[in-house]
Amino acid sequence: MEDLKDRGSNKSRIQGFWIFSVTGLATMLLPIAVQAHIVPYDLTKLSKTDVAFIYLKLGYTHILPNGFDHILFVLGLFLLNPRLKSVITQATAFTIAHSITLGLAMKGIITPVSSIVEPIIALSIVFVAVENIYTSQLKPWRILIVFAFGLIHGLGFASALKELSLPKIDFFTSIIMFNIGVELGQISIIVAAYFLLGHWFKNKEWYRRRIVVPISLMIAIVAFYWTIERVFEISIYNKIAGL
């Protein structure tokens, strides 16, 4: 009897999870107006502490709630091996990599081309999702792949930050705090995913079949849609709607 109750409880959790997942991913397919990063302050009149906090917040909100592509990328990393240490290690490698290219781009040493960078970012999400489908174990070289993708994502962050006028005096402080905010945003996603999925289901024999593969497939479809949209600079949704 208790076994039946446990099965019923697990079934309810899975059903609730799928309703949440399908609704969320379907929403991401629609064009969503995301508020641009705007700093409503005169940074020259603020203290270093205030400037640091502003860019910490900007880094965090660039991931949550505004960074839908980065959210799916981190979820893709999480699904294959939902153990906190493993995922946080990958996320940290990603942060170190994007910090490098972000800093170089903001100093003008390299110049990111959005029309190239943005489609590659979408393709990196497709890659991680497809790898989850065809690979059942975390491979040692995946952290190198994540690091390489982090370099690309850093160029995407730079495009977003170029909309701002970074303070010359507190330039490095701003960059560092922005990156810390990004890392905190990623950790928030990982912790949320762990308590929604990893904690309950990671040791279930059906975890890969019912969770990893279906969700990775949905992530791949969404990211592939973004890739087409960014390569051809069109909105498929608007064309279907006749807008």
PDB file of N, CA and C in Angstrom, residues 50-133:
ATOM      1  N   ASP A  50      28.189  51.890  -4.372  1.00  0.00           N
ATOM      2  CA  ASP A  50      26.923  51.969  -5.099  1.00  0.00           C
ATOM      3  C   ASP A  50      27.083  51.496  -6.542  1.00  0.00           C
ATOM      4  N   VAL A  51      28.182  51.907  -7.191  1.00  0.00           N
ATOM      5  CA  VAL A  51      28.439  51.486  -8.568  1.00  0.00           C
ATOM      6  C   VAL A  51      28.607  49.967  -8.625  1.00  0.00           C
ATOM      7  N   ALA A  52      29.356  49.422  -7.661  1.00  0.00           N
ATOM      8  CA  ALA A  52      29.577  47.974  -7.611  1.00  0.00           C
ATOM      9  C   ALA A  52      28.252  47.229  -7.471  1.00  0.00           C
ATOM     10  N   PHE A  53      27.382  47.725  -6.606  1.00  0.00           N
ATOM     11  CA  PHE A  53      26.090  47.068  -6.394  1.00  0.00           C
ATOM     12  C   PHE A  53      25.230  47.131  -7.655  1.00  0.00           C
ATOM     13  N   ILE A  54      25.260  48.265  -8.354  1.00  0.00           N
ATOM     14  CA  ILE A  54      24.470  48.415  -9.585  1.00  0.00           C
ATOM     15  C   ILE A  54      24.888  47.375 -10.618  1.00  0.00           C
ATOM     16  N   TYR A  55      26.206  47.177 -10.797  1.00  0.00           N
ATOM     17  CA  TYR A  55      26.663  46.223 -11.806  1.00  0.00           C
ATOM     18  C   TYR A  55      26.515  44.780 -11.339  1.00  0.00           C
ATOM     19  N   LEU A  56      26.548  44.552 -10.042  1.00  0.00           N
ATOM     20  CA  LEU A  56      26.230  43.224  -9.508  1.00  0.00           C
ATOM     21  C   LEU A  56      24.788  42.860  -9.871  1.00  0.00           C
ATOM     22  N   LYS A  57      23.890  43.830  -9.672  1.00  0.00           N
ATOM     23  CA  LYS A  57      22.474  43.623  -9.988  1.00  0.00           C
ATOM     24  C   LYS A  57      22.281  43.433 -11.493  1.00  0.00           C
ATOM     25  N   LEU A  58      22.994  44.223 -12.304  1.00  0.00           N
ATOM     26  CA  LEU A  58      22.887  44.086 -13.758  1.00  0.00           C
ATOM     27  C   LEU A  58      23.330  42.696 -14.219  1.00  0.00           C
ATOM     28  N   GLY A  59      24.413  42.197 -13.631  1.00  0.00           N
ATOM     29  CA  GLY A  59      24.893  40.858 -13.979  1.00  0.00           C
ATOM     30  C   GLY A  59      23.880  39.788 -13.635  1.00  0.00           C
ATOM     31  N   TYR A  60      23.278  39.935 -12.450  1.00  0.00           N
ATOM     32  CA  TYR A  60      22.299  38.940 -12.009  1.00  0.00           C
ATOM     33  C   TYR A  60      21.056  38.970 -12.896  1.00  0.00           C
ATOM     34  N   THR A  61      20.531  40.168 -13.167  1.00  0.00           N
ATOM     35  CA  THR A  61      19.303  40.270 -13.961  1.00  0.00           C
ATOM     36  C   THR A  61      19.545  39.955 -15.435  1.00  0.00           C
ATOM     37  N   HIS A  62      20.804  40.019 -15.868  1.00  0.00           N
ATOM     38  CA  HIS A  62      21.107  39.596 -17.237  1.00  0.00           C
ATOM     39  C   HIS A  62      20.862  38.096 -17.387  1.00  0.00           C
ATOM     40  N   ILE A  63      20.966  37.362 -16.278  1.00  0.00           N
ATOM     41  CA  ILE A  63      20.664  35.925 -16.279  1.00  0.00           C
ATOM     42  C   ILE A  63      19.221  35.688 -15.852  1.00  0.00           C
ATOM     43  N   LEU A  64      18.855  36.203 -14.708  1.00  0.00           N
ATOM     44  CA  LEU A  64      17.490  36.066 -14.173  1.00  0.00           C
ATOM     45  C   LEU A  64      16.892  37.443 -13.935  1.00  0.00           C
ATOM     46  N   PRO A  65      15.801  37.782 -14.602  1.00  0.00           N
ATOM     47  CA  PRO A  65      14.981  36.900 -15.460  1.00  0.00           C
ATOM     48  C   PRO A  65      15.206  37.079 -16.956  1.00  0.00           C
ATOM     49  N   ASN A  66      16.184  37.910 -17.364  1.00  0.00           N
ATOM     50  CA  ASN A  66      16.258  38.324 -18.768  1.00  0.00           C
ATOM     51  C   ASN A  66      17.007  37.376 -19.696  1.00  0.00           C
ATOM     52  N   GLY A  67      17.873  36.541 -19.166  1.00  0.00           N
ATOM     53  CA  GLY A  67      18.750  35.735 -20.032  1.00  0.00           C
ATOM     54  C   GLY A  67      18.202  34.365 -20.359  1.00  0.00           C
ATOM     55  N   PHE A  68      17.152  34.317 -21.178  1.00  0.00           N
ATOM     56  CA  PHE A  68      16.504  33.038 -21.485  1.00  0.00           C
ATOM     57  C   PHE A  68      17.465  32.047 -22.122  1.00  0.00           C
ATOM     58  N   ASP A  69      18.330  32.516 -23.022  1.00  0.00           N
ATOM     59  CA  ASP A  69      19.278  31.595 -23.652  1.00  0.00           C
ATOM     60  C   ASP A  69      20.291  31.069 -22.642  1.00  0.00           C
ATOM     61  N   HIS A  70      20.750  31.925 -21.744  1.00  0.00           N
ATOM     62  CA  HIS A  70      21.711  31.488 -20.731  1.00  0.00           C
ATOM     63  C   HIS A  70      21.054  30.545 -19.709  1.00  0.00           C
ATOM     64  N   ILE A  71      19.788  30.778 -19.417  1.00  0.00           N
ATOM     65  CA  ILE A  71      19.051  29.887 -18.507  1.00  0.00           C
ATOM     66  C   ILE A  71      18.993  28.483 -19.099  1.00  0.00           C
ATOM     67  N   LEU A  72      18.658  28.381 -20.393  1.00  0.00           N
ATOM     68  CA  LEU A  72      18.578  27.065 -21.027  1.00  0.00           C
ATOM     69  C   LEU A  72      19.950  26.411 -21.116  1.00  0.00           C
ATOM     70  N   PHE A  73      20.985  27.218 -21.332  1.00  0.00           N
ATOM     71  CA  PHE A  73      22.341  26.653 -21.390  1.00  0.00           C
ATOM     72  C   PHE A  73      22.714  26.017 -20.048  1.00  0.00           C
ATOM     73  N   VAL A  74      22.461  26.736 -18.970  1.00  0.00           N
ATOM     74  CA  VAL A  74      22.791  26.221 -17.631  1.00  0.00           C
ATOM     75  C   VAL A  74      21.939  24.993 -17.303  1.00  0.00           C
ATOM     76  N   LEU A  75      20.663  25.012 -17.664  1.00  0.00           N
ATOM     77  CA  LEU A  75      19.804  23.845 -17.448  1.00  0.00           C
ATOM     78  C   LEU A  75      20.331  22.641 -18.224  1.00  0.00           C
ATOM     79  N   GLY A  76      20.822  22.896 -19.442  1.00  0.00           N
ATOM     80  CA  GLY A  76      21.402  21.819 -20.233  1.00  0.00           C
ATOM     81  C   GLY A  76      22.609  21.203 -19.541  1.00  0.00           C
ATOM     82  N   LEU A  77      23.438  22.057 -18.930  1.00  0.00           N
ATOM     83  CA  LEU A  77      24.587  21.551 -18.174  1.00  0.00           C
ATOM     84  C   LEU A  77      24.135  20.725 -16.977  1.00  0.00           C
ATOM     85  N   PHE A  78      23.070  21.169 -16.341  1.00  0.00           N
ATOM     86  CA  PHE A  78      22.579  20.527 -15.123  1.00  0.00           C
ATOM     87  C   PHE A  78      22.010  19.133 -15.386  1.00  0.00           C
ATOM     88  N   LEU A  79      21.273  18.972 -16.456  1.00  0.00           N
ATOM     89  CA  LEU A  79      20.481  17.759 -16.660  1.00  0.00           C
ATOM     90  C   LEU A  79      21.305  16.485 -16.727  1.00  0.00           C
ATOM     91  N   LEU A  80      22.439  16.530 -17.417  1.00  0.00           N
ATOM     92  CA  LEU A  80      23.212  15.309 -17.621  1.00  0.00           C
ATOM     93  C   LEU A  80      23.739  14.727 -16.323  1.00  0.00           C
ATOM     94  N   ASN A  81      24.204  15.590 -15.446  1.00  0.00           N
ATOM     95  CA  ASN A  81      24.718  15.138 -14.143  1.00  0.00           C
ATOM     96  C   ASN A  81      24.253  16.129 -13.083  1.00  0.00           C
ATOM     97  N   PRO A  82      23.070  15.880 -12.482  1.00  0.00           N
ATOM     98  CA  PRO A  82      22.459  16.872 -11.586  1.00  0.00           C
ATOM     99  C   PRO A  82      23.034  16.898 -10.177  1.00  0.00           C
ATOM    100  N   ARG A  83      24.347  16.782 -10.075  1.00  0.00           N
ATOM    101  CA  ARG A  83      24.998  16.892  -8.771  1.00  0.00           C
ATOM    102  C   ARG A  83      25.615  18.286  -8.663  1.00  0.00           C
ATOM    103  N   LEU A  84      25.359  18.939  -7.543  1.00  0.00           N
ATOM    104  CA  LEU A  84      25.711  20.349  -7.403  1.00  0.00           C
ATOM    105  C   LEU A  84      27.183  20.618  -7.694  1.00  0.00           C
ATOM    106  N   LYS A  85      28.078  19.800  -7.153  1.00  0.00           N
ATOM    107  CA  LYS A  85      29.508  20.034  -7.337  1.00  0.00           C
ATOM    108  C   LYS A  85      29.885  20.019  -8.813  1.00  0.00           C
ATOM    109  N   SER A  86      29.368  19.034  -9.535  1.00  0.00           N
ATOM    110  CA  SER A  86      29.687  18.898 -10.960  1.00  0.00           C
ATOM    111  C   SER A  86      29.185  20.085 -11.761  1.00  0.00           C
ATOM    112  N   VAL A  87      27.933  20.489 -11.525  1.00  0.00           N
ATOM    113  CA  VAL A  87      27.335  21.565 -12.316  1.00  0.00           C
ATOM    114  C   VAL A  87      27.964  22.913 -11.969  1.00  0.00           C
ATOM    115  N   ILE A  88      28.226  23.149 -10.678  1.00  0.00           N
ATOM    116  CA  ILE A  88      28.835  24.423 -10.275  1.00  0.00           C
ATOM    117  C   ILE A  88      30.254  24.535 -10.833  1.00  0.00           C
ATOM    118  N   THR A  89      30.976  23.396 -10.910  1.00  0.00           N
ATOM    119  CA  THR A  89      32.314  23.404 -11.507  1.00  0.00           C
ATOM    120  C   THR A  89      32.240  23.835 -12.967  1.00  0.00           C
ATOM    121  N   GLN A  90      31.279  23.280 -13.703  1.00  0.00           N
ATOM    122  CA  GLN A  90      31.100  23.650 -15.110  1.00  0.00           C
ATOM    123  C   GLN A  90      30.702  25.126 -15.236  1.00  0.00           C
ATOM    124  N   ALA A  91      29.786  25.559 -14.373  1.00  0.00           N
ATOM    125  CA  ALA A  91      29.325  26.951 -14.424  1.00  0.00           C
ATOM    126  C   ALA A  91      30.460  27.915 -14.108  1.00  0.00           C
ATOM    127  N   THR A  92      31.357  27.525 -13.193  1.00  0.00           N
ATOM    128  CA  THR A  92      32.496  28.372 -12.837  1.00  0.00           C
ATOM    129  C   THR A  92      33.478  28.476 -13.999  1.00  0.00           C
ATOM    130  N   ALA A  93      33.715  27.348 -14.683  1.00  0.00           N
ATOM    131  CA  ALA A  93      34.582  27.372 -15.870  1.00  0.00           C
ATOM    132  C   ALA A  93      33.983  28.280 -16.932  1.00  0.00           C
ATOM    133  N   PHE A  94      32.671  28.217 -17.062  1.00  0.00           N
ATOM    134  CA  PHE A  94      31.949  29.074 -18.007  1.00  0.00           C
ATOM    135  C   PHE A  94      32.133  30.542 -17.636  1.00  0.00           C
ATOM    136  N   THR A  95      32.032  30.851 -16.343  1.00  0.00           N
ATOM    137  CA  THR A  95      32.173  32.236 -15.866  1.00  0.00           C
ATOM    138  C   THR A  95      33.585  32.764 -16.102  1.00  0.00           C
ATOM    139  N   ILE A  96      34.589  31.944 -15.807  1.00  0.00           N
ATOM    140  CA  ILE A  96      35.982  32.360 -16.027  1.00  0.00           C
ATOM    141  C   ILE A  96      36.209  32.677 -17.501  1.00  0.00           C
ATOM    142  N   ALA A  97      35.675  31.816 -18.376  1.00  0.00           N
ATOM    143  CA  ALA A  97      35.852  32.013 -19.819  1.00  0.00           C
ATOM    144  C   ALA A  97      35.166  33.279 -20.305  1.00  0.00           C
ATOM    145  N   HIS A  98      33.909  33.482 -19.899  1.00  0.00           N
ATOM    146  CA  HIS A  98      33.218  34.674 -20.414  1.00  0.00           C
ATOM    147  C   HIS A  98      33.777  35.952 -19.796  1.00  0.00           C
ATOM    148  N   SER A  99      34.416  35.848 -18.621  1.00  0.00           N
ATOM    149  CA  SER A  99      35.062  37.014 -18.017  1.00  0.00           C
ATOM    150  C   SER A  99      36.233  37.478 -18.874  1.00  0.00           C
ATOM    151  N   ILE A 100      36.942  36.524 -19.479  1.00  0.00           N
ATOM    152  CA  ILE A 100      38.104  36.849 -20.314  1.00  0.00           C
ATOM    153  C   ILE A 100      37.678  37.641 -21.547  1.00  0.00           C
ATOM    154  N   THR A 101      36.733  37.074 -22.303  1.00  0.00           N
ATOM    155  CA  THR A 101      36.333  37.742 -23.542  1.00  0.00           C
ATOM    156  C   THR A 101      35.524  39.009 -23.272  1.00  0.00           C
ATOM    157  N   LEU A 102      34.771  39.015 -22.182  1.00  0.00           N
ATOM    158  CA  LEU A 102      34.028  40.225 -21.827  1.00  0.00           C
ATOM    159  C   LEU A 102      34.984  41.373 -21.550  1.00  0.00           C
ATOM    160  N   GLY A 103      36.022  41.104 -20.765  1.00  0.00           N
ATOM    161  CA  GLY A 103      37.015  42.131 -20.447  1.00  0.00           C
ATOM    162  C   GLY A 103      37.748  42.626 -21.679  1.00  0.00           C
ATOM    163  N   LEU A 104      38.157  41.683 -22.557  1.00  0.00           N
ATOM    164  CA  LEU A 104      38.878  42.056 -23.777  1.00  0.00           C
ATOM    165  C   LEU A 104      38.002  42.897 -24.709  1.00  0.00           C
ATOM    166  N   ALA A 105      36.728  42.505 -24.787  1.00  0.00           N
ATOM    167  CA  ALA A 105      35.808  43.238 -25.666  1.00  0.00           C
ATOM    168  C   ALA A 105      35.525  44.634 -25.126  1.00  0.00           C
ATOM    169  N   MET A 106      35.323  44.747 -23.830  1.00  0.00           N
ATOM    170  CA  MET A 106      35.000  46.048 -23.245  1.00  0.00           C
ATOM    171  C   MET A 106      36.195  46.999 -23.279  1.00  0.00           C
ATOM    172  N   LYS A 107      37.413  46.447 -23.318  1.00  0.00           N
ATOM    173  CA  LYS A 107      38.609  47.281 -23.448  1.00  0.00           C
ATOM    174  C   LYS A 107      38.918  47.612 -24.903  1.00  0.00           C
ATOM    175  N   GLY A 108      38.128  47.046 -25.824  1.00  0.00           N
ATOM    176  CA  GLY A 108      38.312  47.332 -27.237  1.00  0.00           C
ATOM    177  C   GLY A 108      39.402  46.522 -27.899  1.00  0.00           C
ATOM    178  N   ILE A 109      39.916  45.501 -27.215  1.00  0.00           N
ATOM    179  CA  ILE A 109      40.986  44.673 -27.790  1.00  0.00           C
ATOM    180  C   ILE A 109      40.419  43.747 -28.864  1.00  0.00           C
ATOM    181  N   ILE A 110      39.216  43.233 -28.631  1.00  0.00           N
ATOM    182  CA  ILE A 110      38.519  42.452 -29.645  1.00  0.00           C
ATOM    183  C   ILE A 110      37.142  43.083 -29.862  1.00  0.00           C
ATOM    184  N   THR A 111      36.608  42.892 -31.059  1.00  0.00           N
ATOM    185  CA  THR A 111      35.311  43.490 -31.386  1.00  0.00           C
ATOM    186  C   THR A 111      34.315  42.402 -31.756  1.00  0.00           C
ATOM    187  N   PRO A 112      33.340  42.112 -30.889  1.00  0.00           N
ATOM    188  CA  PRO A 112      32.353  41.078 -31.196  1.00  0.00           C
ATOM    189  C   PRO A 112      31.391  41.525 -32.285  1.00  0.00           C
ATOM    190  N   VAL A 113      31.044  40.614 -33.165  1.00  0.00           N
ATOM    191  CA  VAL A 113      30.065  40.877 -34.220  1.00  0.00           C
ATOM    192  C   VAL A 113      28.795  40.124 -33.845  1.00  0.00           C
ATOM    193  N   SER A 114      27.771  40.850 -33.463  1.00  0.00           N
ATOM    194  CA  SER A 114      26.549  40.236 -32.948  1.00  0.00           C
ATOM    195  C   SER A 114      25.912  39.263 -33.923  1.00  0.00           C
ATOM    196  N   SER A 115      25.976  39.563 -35.211  1.00  0.00           N
ATOM    197  CA  SER A 115      25.354  38.699 -36.210  1.00  0.00           C
ATOM    198  C   SER A 115      26.021  37.335 -36.291  1.00  0.00           C
ATOM    199  N   ILE A 116      27.252  37.241 -35.777  1.00  0.00           N
ATOM    200  CA  ILE A 116      27.960  35.955 -35.720  1.00  0.00           C
ATOM    201  C   ILE A 116      27.865  35.350 -34.331  1.00  0.00           C
ATOM    202  N   VAL A 117      28.060  36.184 -33.313  1.00  0.00           N
ATOM    203  CA  VAL A 117      28.094  35.700 -31.928  1.00  0.00           C
ATOM    204  C   VAL A 117      26.756  35.116 -31.482  1.00  0.00           C
ATOM    205  N   GLU A 118      25.663  35.832 -31.755  1.00  0.00           N
ATOM    206  CA  GLU A 118      24.354  35.396 -31.261  1.00  0.00           C
ATOM    207  C   GLU A 118      23.909  34.041 -31.815  1.00  0.00           C
ATOM    208  N   PRO A 119      24.066  33.765 -33.125  1.00  0.00           N
ATOM    209  CA  PRO A 119      23.724  32.424 -33.610  1.00  0.00           C
ATOM    210  C   PRO A 119      24.591  31.327 -32.994  1.00  0.00           C
ATOM    211  N   ILE A 120      25.883  31.625 -32.764  1.00  0.00           N
ATOM    212  CA  ILE A 120      26.767  30.617 -32.164  1.00  0.00           C
ATOM    213  C   ILE A 120      26.347  30.324 -30.723  1.00  0.00           C
ATOM    214  N   ILE A 121      25.912  31.357 -30.009  1.00  0.00           N
ATOM    215  CA  ILE A 121      25.405  31.146 -28.653  1.00  0.00           C
ATOM    216  C   ILE A 121      24.214  30.194 -28.682  1.00  0.00           C
ATOM    217  N   ALA A 122      23.286  30.425 -29.617  1.00  0.00           N
ATOM    218  CA  ALA A 122      22.125  29.540 -29.745  1.00  0.00           C
ATOM    219  C   ALA A 122      22.562  28.120 -30.099  1.00  0.00           C
ATOM    220  N   LEU A 123      23.532  27.990 -31.003  1.00  0.00           N
ATOM    221  CA  LEU A 123      24.028  26.666 -31.390  1.00  0.00           C
ATOM    222  C   LEU A 123      24.719  25.954 -30.236  1.00  0.00           C
ATOM    223  N   SER A 124      25.361  26.712 -29.342  1.00  0.00           N
ATOM    224  CA  SER A 124      26.011  26.088 -28.185  1.00  0.00           C
ATOM    225  C   SER A 124      24.980  25.423 -27.281  1.00  0.00           C
ATOM    226  N   ILE A 125      23.797  26.023 -27.205  1.00  0.00           N
ATOM    227  CA  ILE A 125      22.714  25.440 -26.413  1.00  0.00           C
ATOM    228  C   ILE A 125      22.214  24.166 -27.087  1.00  0.00           C
ATOM    229  N   VAL A 126      22.088  24.210 -28.425  1.00  0.00           N
ATOM    230  CA  VAL A 126      21.687  23.019 -29.179  1.00  0.00           C
ATOM    231  C   VAL A 126      22.689  21.891 -28.935  1.00  0.00           C
ATOM    232  N   PHE A 127      23.978  22.218 -28.991  1.00  0.00           N
ATOM    233  CA  PHE A 127      25.035  21.210 -28.810  1.00  0.00           C
ATOM    234  C   PHE A 127      24.910  20.520 -27.457  1.00  0.00           C
ATOM    235  N   VAL A 128      24.789  21.324 -26.388  1.00  0.00           N
ATOM    236  CA  VAL A 128      24.707  20.759 -25.039  1.00  0.00           C
ATOM    237  C   VAL A 128      23.466  19.880 -24.900  1.00  0.00           C
ATOM    238  N   ALA A 129      22.335  20.338 -25.436  1.00  0.00           N
ATOM    239  CA  ALA A 129      21.091  19.585 -25.332  1.00  0.00           C
ATOM    240  C   ALA A 129      21.174  18.262 -26.094  1.00  0.00           C
ATOM    241  N   VAL A 130      21.703  18.306 -27.309  1.00  0.00           N
ATOM    242  CA  VAL A 130      21.829  17.091 -28.115  1.00  0.00           C
ATOM    243  C   VAL A 130      22.816  16.118 -27.471  1.00  0.00           C
ATOM    244  N   GLU A 131      23.893  16.656 -26.905  1.00  0.00           N
ATOM    245  CA  GLU A 131      24.860  15.801 -26.209  1.00  0.00           C
ATOM    246  C   GLU A 131      24.183  15.070 -25.057  1.00  0.00           C
ATOM    247  N   ASN A 132      23.289  15.756 -24.345  1.00  0.00           N
ATOM    248  CA  ASN A 132      22.559  15.115 -23.247  1.00  0.00           C
ATOM    249  C   ASN A 132      21.739  13.925 -23.736  1.00  0.00           C
ATOM    250  N   ILE A 133      21.197  14.049 -24.952  1.00  0.00           N
ATOM    251  CA  ILE A 133      20.351  12.990 -25.499  1.00  0.00           C
ATOM    252  C   ILE A 133      21.171  11.754 -25.870  1.00  0.00           C
TER     253      ILE A 133
END
